[in-house]
Short mmCIF file of C-alpha atoms and ligand atoms in Angstrom, two decimals:
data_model
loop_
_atom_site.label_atom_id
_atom_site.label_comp_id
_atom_site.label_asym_id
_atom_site.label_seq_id
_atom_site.Cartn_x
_atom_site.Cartn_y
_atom_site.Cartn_z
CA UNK A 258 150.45 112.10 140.31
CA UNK A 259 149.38 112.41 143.76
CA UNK A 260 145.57 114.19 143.53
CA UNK A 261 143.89 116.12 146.59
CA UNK A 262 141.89 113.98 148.68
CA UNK A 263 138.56 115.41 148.51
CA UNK A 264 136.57 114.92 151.59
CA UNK A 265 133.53 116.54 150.04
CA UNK A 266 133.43 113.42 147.40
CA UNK A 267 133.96 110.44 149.69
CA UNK A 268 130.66 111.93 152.18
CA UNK A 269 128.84 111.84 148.42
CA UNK A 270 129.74 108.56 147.79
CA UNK A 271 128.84 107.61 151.18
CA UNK A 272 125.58 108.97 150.37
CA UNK A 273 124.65 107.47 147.59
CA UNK A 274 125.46 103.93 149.03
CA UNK A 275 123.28 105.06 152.30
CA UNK A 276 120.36 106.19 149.74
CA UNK A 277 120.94 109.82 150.34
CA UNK A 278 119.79 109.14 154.26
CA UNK A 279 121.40 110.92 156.94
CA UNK A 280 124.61 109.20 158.47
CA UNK A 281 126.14 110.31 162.08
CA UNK A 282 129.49 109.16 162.99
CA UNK A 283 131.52 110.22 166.19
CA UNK A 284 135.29 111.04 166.37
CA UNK A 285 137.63 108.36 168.52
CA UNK A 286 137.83 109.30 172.72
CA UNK A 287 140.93 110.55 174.40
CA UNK A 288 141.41 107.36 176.48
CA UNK A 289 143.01 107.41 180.33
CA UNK A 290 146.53 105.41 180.82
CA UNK A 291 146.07 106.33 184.08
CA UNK A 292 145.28 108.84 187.06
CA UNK A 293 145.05 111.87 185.00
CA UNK A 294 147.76 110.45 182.30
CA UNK A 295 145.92 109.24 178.54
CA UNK A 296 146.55 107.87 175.72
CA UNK A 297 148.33 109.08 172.66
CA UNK A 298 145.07 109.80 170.53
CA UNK A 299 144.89 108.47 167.28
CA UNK A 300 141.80 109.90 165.10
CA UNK A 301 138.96 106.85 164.09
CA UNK A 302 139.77 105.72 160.64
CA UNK A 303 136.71 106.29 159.16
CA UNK A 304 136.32 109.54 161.10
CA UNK A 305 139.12 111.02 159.39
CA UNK A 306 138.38 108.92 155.96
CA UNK A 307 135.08 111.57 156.20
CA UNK A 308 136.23 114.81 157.19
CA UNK A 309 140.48 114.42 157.72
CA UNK A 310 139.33 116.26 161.36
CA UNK A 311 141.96 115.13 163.80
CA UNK A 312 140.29 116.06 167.29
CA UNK A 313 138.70 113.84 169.74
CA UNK A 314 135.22 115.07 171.14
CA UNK A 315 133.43 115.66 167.76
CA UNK A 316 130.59 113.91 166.13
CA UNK A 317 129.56 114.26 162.20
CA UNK A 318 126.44 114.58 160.58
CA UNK A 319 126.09 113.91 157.27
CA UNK A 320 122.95 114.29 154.87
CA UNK A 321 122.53 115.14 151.18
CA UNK A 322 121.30 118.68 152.28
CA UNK A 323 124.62 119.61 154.49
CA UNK A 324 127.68 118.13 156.08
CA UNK A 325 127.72 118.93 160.07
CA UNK A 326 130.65 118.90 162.54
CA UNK A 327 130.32 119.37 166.09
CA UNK A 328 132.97 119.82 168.39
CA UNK A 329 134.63 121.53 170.98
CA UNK A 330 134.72 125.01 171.05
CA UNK A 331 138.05 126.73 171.31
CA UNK A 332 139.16 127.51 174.89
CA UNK A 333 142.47 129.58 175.80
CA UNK A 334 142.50 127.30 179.28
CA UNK A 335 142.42 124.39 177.44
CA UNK A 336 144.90 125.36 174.42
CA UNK A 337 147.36 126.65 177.12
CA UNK A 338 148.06 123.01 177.91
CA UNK A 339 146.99 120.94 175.20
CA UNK A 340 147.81 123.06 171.89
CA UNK A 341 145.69 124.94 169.01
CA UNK A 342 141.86 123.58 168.70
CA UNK A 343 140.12 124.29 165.55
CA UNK A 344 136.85 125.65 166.87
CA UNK A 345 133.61 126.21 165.10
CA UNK A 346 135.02 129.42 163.23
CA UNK A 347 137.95 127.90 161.62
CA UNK A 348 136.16 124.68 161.27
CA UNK A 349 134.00 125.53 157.87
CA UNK A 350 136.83 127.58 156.62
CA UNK A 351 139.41 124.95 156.51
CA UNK A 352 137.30 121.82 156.55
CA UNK A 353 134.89 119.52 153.56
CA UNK A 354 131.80 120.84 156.33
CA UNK A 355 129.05 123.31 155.23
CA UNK A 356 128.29 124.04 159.54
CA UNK A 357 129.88 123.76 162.74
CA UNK A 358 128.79 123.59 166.66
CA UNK A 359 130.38 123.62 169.63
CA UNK A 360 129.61 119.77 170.87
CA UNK A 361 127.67 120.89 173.73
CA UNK A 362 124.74 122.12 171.46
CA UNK A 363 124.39 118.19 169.93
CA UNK A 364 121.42 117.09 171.87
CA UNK A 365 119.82 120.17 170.97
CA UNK A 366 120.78 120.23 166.92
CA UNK A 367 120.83 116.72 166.09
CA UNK A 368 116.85 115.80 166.14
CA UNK A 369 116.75 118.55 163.43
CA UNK A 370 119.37 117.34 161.30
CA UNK A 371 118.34 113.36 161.39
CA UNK A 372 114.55 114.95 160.98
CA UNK A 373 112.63 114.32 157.54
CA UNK A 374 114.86 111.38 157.01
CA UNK A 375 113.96 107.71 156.47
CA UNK A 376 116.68 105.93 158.27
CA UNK A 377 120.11 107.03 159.80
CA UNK A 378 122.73 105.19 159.57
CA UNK A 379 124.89 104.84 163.22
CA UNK A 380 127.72 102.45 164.02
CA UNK A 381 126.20 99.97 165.90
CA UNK A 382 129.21 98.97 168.18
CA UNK A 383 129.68 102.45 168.50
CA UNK A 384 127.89 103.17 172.18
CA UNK A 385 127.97 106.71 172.65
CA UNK A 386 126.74 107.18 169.00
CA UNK A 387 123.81 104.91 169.47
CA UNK A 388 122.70 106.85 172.82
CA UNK A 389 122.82 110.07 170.73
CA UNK A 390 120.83 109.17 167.85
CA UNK A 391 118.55 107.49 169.79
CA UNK A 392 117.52 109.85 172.17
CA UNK A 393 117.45 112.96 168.85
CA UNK A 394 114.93 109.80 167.80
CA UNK A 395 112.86 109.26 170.93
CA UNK A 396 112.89 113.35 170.96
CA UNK A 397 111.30 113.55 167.65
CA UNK A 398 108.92 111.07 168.16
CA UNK A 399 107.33 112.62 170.72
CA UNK A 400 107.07 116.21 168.56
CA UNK A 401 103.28 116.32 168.24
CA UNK A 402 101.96 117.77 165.16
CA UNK A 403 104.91 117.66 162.91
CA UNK A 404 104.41 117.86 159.50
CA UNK A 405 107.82 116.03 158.37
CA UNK A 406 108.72 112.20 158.23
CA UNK A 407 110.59 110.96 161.43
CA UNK A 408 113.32 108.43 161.00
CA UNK A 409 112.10 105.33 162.22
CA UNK A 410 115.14 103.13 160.60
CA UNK A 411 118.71 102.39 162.66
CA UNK A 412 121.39 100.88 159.90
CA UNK A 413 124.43 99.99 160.61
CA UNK A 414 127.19 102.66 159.00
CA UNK A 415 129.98 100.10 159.68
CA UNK A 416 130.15 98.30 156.64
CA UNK A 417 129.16 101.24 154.37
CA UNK A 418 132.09 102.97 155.09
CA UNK A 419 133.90 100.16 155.26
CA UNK A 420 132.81 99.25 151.84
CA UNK A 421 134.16 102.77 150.13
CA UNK A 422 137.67 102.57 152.15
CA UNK A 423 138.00 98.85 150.24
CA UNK A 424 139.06 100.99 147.07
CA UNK A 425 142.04 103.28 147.88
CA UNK A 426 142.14 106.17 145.28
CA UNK A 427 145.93 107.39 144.18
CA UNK A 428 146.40 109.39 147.03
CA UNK A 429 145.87 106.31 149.36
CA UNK A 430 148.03 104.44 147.21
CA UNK A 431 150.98 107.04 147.64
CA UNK A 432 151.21 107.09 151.29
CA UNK A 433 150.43 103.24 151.20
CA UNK A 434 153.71 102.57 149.19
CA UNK A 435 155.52 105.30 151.47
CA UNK A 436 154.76 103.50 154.37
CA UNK A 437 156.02 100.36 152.95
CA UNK A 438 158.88 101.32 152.31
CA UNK A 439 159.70 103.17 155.25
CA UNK A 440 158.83 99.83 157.26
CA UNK A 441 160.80 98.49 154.89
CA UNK A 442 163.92 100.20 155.28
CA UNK A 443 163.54 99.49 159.33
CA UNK A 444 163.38 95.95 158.42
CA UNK A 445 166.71 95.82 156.50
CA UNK A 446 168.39 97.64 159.74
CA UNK A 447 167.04 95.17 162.12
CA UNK A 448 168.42 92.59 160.18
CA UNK A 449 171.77 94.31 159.63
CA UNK A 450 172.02 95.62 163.42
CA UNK A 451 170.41 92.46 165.40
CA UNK A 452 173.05 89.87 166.79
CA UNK A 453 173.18 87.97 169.96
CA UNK A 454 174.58 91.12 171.95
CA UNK A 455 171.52 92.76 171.10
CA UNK A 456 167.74 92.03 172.52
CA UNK A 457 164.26 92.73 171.40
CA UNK A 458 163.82 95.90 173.13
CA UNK A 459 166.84 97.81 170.86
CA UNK A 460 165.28 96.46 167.57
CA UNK A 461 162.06 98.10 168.09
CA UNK A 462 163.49 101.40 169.25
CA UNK A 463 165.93 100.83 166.63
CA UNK A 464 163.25 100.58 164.37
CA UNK A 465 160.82 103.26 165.96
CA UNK A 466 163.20 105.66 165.44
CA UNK A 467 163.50 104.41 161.60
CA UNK A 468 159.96 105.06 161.00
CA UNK A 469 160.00 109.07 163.18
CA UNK A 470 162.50 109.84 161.17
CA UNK A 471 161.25 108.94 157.85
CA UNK A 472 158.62 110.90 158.91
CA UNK A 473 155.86 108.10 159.66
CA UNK A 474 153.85 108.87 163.13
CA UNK A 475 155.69 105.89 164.40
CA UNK A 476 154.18 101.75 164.29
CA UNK A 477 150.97 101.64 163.07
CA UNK A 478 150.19 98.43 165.58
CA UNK A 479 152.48 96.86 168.73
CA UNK A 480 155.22 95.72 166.79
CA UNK A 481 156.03 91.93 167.07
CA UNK A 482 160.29 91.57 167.95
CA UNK A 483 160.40 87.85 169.20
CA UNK A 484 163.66 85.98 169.10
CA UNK A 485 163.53 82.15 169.29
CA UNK A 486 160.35 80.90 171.18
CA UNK A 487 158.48 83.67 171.54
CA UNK A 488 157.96 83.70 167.86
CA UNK A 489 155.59 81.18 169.16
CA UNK A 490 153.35 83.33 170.34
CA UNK A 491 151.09 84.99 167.41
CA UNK A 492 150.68 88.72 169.40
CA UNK A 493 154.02 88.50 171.46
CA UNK A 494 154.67 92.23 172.06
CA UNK A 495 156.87 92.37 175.28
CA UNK A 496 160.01 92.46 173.21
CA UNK A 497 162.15 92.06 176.20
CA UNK A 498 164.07 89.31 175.69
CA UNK A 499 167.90 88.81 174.98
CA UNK A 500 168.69 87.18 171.28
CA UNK A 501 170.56 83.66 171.38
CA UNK A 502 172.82 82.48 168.19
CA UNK A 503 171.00 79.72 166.65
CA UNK A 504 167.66 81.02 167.06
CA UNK A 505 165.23 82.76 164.66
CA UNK A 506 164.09 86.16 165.31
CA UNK A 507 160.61 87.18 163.87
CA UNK A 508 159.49 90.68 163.17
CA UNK A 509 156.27 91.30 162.38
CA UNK A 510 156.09 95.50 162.14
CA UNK A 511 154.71 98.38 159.82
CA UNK A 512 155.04 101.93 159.96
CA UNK A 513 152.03 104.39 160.26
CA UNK A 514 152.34 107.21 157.33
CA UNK A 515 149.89 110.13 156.85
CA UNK A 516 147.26 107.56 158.12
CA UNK A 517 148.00 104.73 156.48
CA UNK A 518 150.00 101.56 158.05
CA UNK A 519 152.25 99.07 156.22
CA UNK A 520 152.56 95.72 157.87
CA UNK A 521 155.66 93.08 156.87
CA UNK A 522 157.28 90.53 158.92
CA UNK A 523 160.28 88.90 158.12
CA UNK A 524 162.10 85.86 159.66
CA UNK A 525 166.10 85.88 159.96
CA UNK A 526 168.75 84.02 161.85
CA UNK A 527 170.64 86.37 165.15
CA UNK A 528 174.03 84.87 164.16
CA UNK A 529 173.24 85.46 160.45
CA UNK A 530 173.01 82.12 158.98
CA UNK A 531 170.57 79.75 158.63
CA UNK A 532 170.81 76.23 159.78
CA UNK A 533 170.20 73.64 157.55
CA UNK A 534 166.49 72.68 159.23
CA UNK A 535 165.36 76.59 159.84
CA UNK A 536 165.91 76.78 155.49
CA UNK A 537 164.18 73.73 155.40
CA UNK A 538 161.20 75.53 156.86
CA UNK A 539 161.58 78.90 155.55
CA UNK A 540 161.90 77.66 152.38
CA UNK A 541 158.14 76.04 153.16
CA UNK A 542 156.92 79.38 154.01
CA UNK A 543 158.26 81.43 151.17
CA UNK A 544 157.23 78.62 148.45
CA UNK A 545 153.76 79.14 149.92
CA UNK A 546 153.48 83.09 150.23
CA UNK A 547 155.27 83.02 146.83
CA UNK A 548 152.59 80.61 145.51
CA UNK A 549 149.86 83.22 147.08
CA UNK A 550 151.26 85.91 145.34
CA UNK A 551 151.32 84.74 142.17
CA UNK A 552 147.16 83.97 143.18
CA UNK A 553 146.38 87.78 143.76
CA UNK A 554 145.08 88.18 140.35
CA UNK A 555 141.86 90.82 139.90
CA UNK A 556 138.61 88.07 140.08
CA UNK A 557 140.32 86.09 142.65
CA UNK A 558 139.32 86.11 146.51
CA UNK A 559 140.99 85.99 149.50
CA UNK A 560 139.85 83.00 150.02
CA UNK A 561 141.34 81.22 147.00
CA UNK A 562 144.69 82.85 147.81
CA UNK A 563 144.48 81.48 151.38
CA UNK A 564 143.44 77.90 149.99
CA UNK A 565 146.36 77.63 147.79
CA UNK A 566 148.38 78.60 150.83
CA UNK A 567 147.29 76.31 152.75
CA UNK A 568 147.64 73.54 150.06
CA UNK A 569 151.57 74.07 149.42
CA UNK A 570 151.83 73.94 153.67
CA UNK A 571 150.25 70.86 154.03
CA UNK A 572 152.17 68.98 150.87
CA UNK A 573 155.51 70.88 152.34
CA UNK A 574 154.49 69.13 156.06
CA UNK A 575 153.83 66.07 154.25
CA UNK A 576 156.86 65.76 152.26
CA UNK A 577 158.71 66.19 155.79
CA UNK A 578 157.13 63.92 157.61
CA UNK A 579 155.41 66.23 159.79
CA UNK A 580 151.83 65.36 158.93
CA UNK A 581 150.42 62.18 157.41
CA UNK A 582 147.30 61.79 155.20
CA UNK A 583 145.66 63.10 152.60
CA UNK A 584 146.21 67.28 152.08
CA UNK A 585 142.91 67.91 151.58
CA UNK A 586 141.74 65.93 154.58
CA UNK A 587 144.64 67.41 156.91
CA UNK A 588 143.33 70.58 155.70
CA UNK A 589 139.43 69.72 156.22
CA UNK A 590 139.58 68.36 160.06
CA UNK A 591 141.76 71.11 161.09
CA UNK A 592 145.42 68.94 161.54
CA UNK A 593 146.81 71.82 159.32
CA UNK A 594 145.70 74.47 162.00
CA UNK A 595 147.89 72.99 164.66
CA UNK A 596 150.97 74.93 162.95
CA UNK A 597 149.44 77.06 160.57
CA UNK A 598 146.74 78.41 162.74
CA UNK A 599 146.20 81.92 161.14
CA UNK A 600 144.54 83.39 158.17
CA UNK A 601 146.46 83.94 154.94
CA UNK A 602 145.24 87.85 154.19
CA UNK A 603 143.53 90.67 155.63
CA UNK A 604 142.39 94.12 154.23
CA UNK A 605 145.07 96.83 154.81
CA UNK A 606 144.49 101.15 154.48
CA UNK A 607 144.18 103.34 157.35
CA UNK A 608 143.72 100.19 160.00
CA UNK A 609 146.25 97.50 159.78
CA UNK A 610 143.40 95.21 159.56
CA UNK A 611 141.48 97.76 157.30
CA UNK A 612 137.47 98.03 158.72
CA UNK A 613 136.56 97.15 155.03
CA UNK A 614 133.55 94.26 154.22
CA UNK A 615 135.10 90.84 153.38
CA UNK A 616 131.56 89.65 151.69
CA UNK A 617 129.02 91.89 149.54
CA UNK A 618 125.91 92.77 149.97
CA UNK A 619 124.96 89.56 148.64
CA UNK A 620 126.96 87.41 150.98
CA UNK A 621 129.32 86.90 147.98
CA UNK A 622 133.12 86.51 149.13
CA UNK A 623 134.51 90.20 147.35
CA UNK A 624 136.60 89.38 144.42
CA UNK A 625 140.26 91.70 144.09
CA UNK A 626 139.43 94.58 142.13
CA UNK A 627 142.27 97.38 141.49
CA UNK A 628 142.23 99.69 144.51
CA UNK A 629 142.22 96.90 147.43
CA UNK A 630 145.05 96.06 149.42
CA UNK A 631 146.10 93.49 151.57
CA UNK A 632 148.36 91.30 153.10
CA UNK A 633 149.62 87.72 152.33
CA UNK A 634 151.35 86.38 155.41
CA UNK A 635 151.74 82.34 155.56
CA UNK A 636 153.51 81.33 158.62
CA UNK A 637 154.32 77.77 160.41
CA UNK A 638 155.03 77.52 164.32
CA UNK A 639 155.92 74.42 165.78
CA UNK A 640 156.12 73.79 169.30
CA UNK A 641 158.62 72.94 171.75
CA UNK A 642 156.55 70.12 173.13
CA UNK A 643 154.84 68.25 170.41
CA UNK A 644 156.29 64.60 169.90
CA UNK A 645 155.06 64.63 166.18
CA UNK A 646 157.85 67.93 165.27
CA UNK A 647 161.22 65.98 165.14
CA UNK A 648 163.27 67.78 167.54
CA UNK A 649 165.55 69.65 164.50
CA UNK A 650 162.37 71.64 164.11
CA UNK A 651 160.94 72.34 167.46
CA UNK A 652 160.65 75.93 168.55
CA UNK A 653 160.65 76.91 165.40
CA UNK A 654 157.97 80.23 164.09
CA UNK A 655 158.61 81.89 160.63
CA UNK A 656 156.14 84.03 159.17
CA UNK A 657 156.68 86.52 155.58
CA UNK A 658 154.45 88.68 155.23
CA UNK A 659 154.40 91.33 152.08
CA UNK A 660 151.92 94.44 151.55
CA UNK A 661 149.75 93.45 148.10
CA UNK A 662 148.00 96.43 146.20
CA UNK A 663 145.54 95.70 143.53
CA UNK A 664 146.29 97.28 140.34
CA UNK A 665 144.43 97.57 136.75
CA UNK A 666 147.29 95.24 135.48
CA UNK A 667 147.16 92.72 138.47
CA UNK A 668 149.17 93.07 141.80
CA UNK A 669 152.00 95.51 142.95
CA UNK A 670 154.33 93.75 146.31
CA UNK A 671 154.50 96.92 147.64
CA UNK A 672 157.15 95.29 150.44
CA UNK A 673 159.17 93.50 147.07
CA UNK A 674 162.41 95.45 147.62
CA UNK A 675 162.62 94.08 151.69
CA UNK A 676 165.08 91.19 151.52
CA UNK A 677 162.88 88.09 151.67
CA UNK A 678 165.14 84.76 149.99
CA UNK A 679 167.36 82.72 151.96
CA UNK A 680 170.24 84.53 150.60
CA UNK A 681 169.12 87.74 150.41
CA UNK A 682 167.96 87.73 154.14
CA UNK A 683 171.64 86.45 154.90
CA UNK A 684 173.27 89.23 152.95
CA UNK A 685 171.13 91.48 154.61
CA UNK A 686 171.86 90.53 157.99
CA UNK A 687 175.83 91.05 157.26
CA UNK A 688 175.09 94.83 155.94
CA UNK A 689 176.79 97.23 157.84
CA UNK A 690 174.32 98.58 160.57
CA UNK A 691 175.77 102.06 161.01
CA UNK A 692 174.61 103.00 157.77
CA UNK A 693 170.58 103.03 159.06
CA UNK A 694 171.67 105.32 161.52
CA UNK A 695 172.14 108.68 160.26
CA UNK A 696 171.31 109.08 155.93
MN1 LIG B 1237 149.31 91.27 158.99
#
């Protein structure tokens, strides 16, 4: 089932959306933590879409007469401390590239390869790329007496690339349900393990160590472990805090497999039981992200999923008494916001919140097609403050969140099998931890 991704296809179907210009696109930096510390490197997304080239310090050319890498040349000093480097040899042996350089020759090779080219196409927010091309530009503007075209057009790459990573192809599928379900199986462990003698710091090692050993490169964002209150907070990533019975603990974390991230949250109780007001809510949420669901139909947008969303909120908020009005007015002047204050979806592949176009070239809102995947992820947080929340509810923040992919026959859940009902979250949390531990 699974095919070969070929590398050599996606750079000539990036070509013939660019009009078989010339496209240049850099590789991620190493990044400093501090001193002379950095930061794990992770690979740019579409970087590796285009050549699968994991090393920081290289830059691609591509053009319908040859694919280019540059980067660094192989150096015993250097591999002594930081491990094997492909090198220029190796490179066009192993890699989808027809030449390599050592990175130090690109200011001398790159006017050459952008030359006799309309426009090239450069990632505007990407910085260093901009300087490059535009000084190979300036460089072969000033070549008197040349006989070819110069480029004299700068496009954006960004959203051509992001346009071909909107379809994932059966490979991308593959590790996209494999990371699901790895984050998956950490979710059902933090809800078996976490009670109120545990805090948010062991469920995400706890769940870390799920995903390593699964064999995912770890969490594919800052996982999200906030008992009670802090579920309040939309990015709360200290996950330092003790768990209290009677309180809620959201979990908002995917795995990272071969590239690809997962992303689910789930909402459960630390003592393992609901109270009669948190179902009262949860309920809310999942007869809204259920409602969504059942919207991701091939034609549809992102938008109408997010609408209907927000439409089975606002009645739910209604019916409790919470809000007062007309839905579709609560929903117009923003009164809907002040608890539901997110979006419903976003694109999900290699980034969590895939770099992939959410309109078309014609400013039309993209319409599901079988390939795409995202997220549905409703949520409602109410704070501790607000004299409109009767107090039963205050403090309260659930969010479900499931991992959607577009098929030919409608939508797959890929994050279905993670306990996500009232009842099956509570049998879930009274599962026997130790069994997550070692399989
Ligand atoms: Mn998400």
């Amino acid at each position: 089932m699974q095919e070969l991704t070929s590398y050599r296809n996606r750079q000539k179907n990036l070509l013939e959306i660019i009009n078989n210009q010339v496209a240049v696109i850099r590789s991620n930096d190493l990044v400093t933590r501090n001193h002379d510390t950095e930061f794990p490197f992770r690979q740019s997304s579409s970087f590796n879409y285009l050549c699968g080239f994991g090393e920081h310090d290289s830059l691609l050319v591509i053009s319908p007469a040859k694919t280019t890498l540059f980067l660094r040349e192989t150096d015993p000093f250097l591999e002594l401390w930081m491990g094997k480097m492909m090198g220029t040899q190796r490179a066009t042996d192993i890699l989808d590239v027809d030449e390599a350089y050592d990175i130090k020759e690109l200011a001398e090779k790159l006017p050459e390869l952008l030359d006799d080219h309309q426009d090239v196409y450069v990632d505007f927010g990407d910085e260093k790329a901009m300087t490059f091309v535009k000084e190979a530009m300036t460089n072969l503007a000033r070549r008197k007496r040349k006989k070819t075209q110069s480029p004299h057009g700068l496009k954006n790459l960004y959203d051509y690339v992001g346009a071909l990573r909107l379809v994932k192809d059966n490979n991308e599928r593959a590790r996209m349900q494999r990371s699901a379900d790895i984050a998956g199986l950490a979710h059902r462990a933090a809800m078996a393990t976490a009670n109120k003698e545990r805090n948010e710091a062991d469920i995400e090692n706890l769940m870390e160590f799920i995903f390593k050993r699964e064999g995912a490169s770890g969490a594919a964002y800052g996982s999200i472990i906030a008992g009670g209150e802090n579920a309040l907070c939309l990015h709360y990533i200290e996950n330092n805090s003790n768990f209290k019975d009677g309180d809620l603990i959201l979990i908002d974390a995917g795995a990272e497999f071969q590239g690809y991230a997962s992303d689910i949250t789930r909402t459960f109780p630390v003592s393992g039981k609901f109270t009669e007001a948190q179902k009262e809510i949860y309920q809310l949420v999942l007869d809204a992200q259920i409602a969504a669901i059942a919207l991701s139909i091939n034609g549809k947008t992102l938008d109408d999923i997010h609408n209907e969303t927000c439409r089975v909120l606002c009645e739910g908020l209604v019916n409790l008494g919470i809000l007062e009005g007309d839905v579709k007015e609560l929903i117009a002047n923003g009164e809907l916001k002040k608890y539901y204050p997110h979006g419903t979806s976003h694109w999900l592949g290699m980034d969590v919140h895939d770099q992939c176009p959410y309109k078309d070239e014609n400013n039309e809102t993209i319409k599901l097609a079988p390939g795409m995947s995202f997220t549905i992820e409703p949520g409602l947080y109410f704070p501790t403050n607000d004299p409109n929340i009767p107090e039963k509810y205050r403090g309260i923040g659930i969010r479900i969140e499931d991992d959607i992919m577009m098929d030919k026959d409608g939508a797959v859940n890929m994050t279905a099998s993670v306990p996500k009902t009232i009842s099956e979250v509570e049998r879930a949390c009274s599962e026997d931890p130790s069994q997550f531990l070692f399989l």
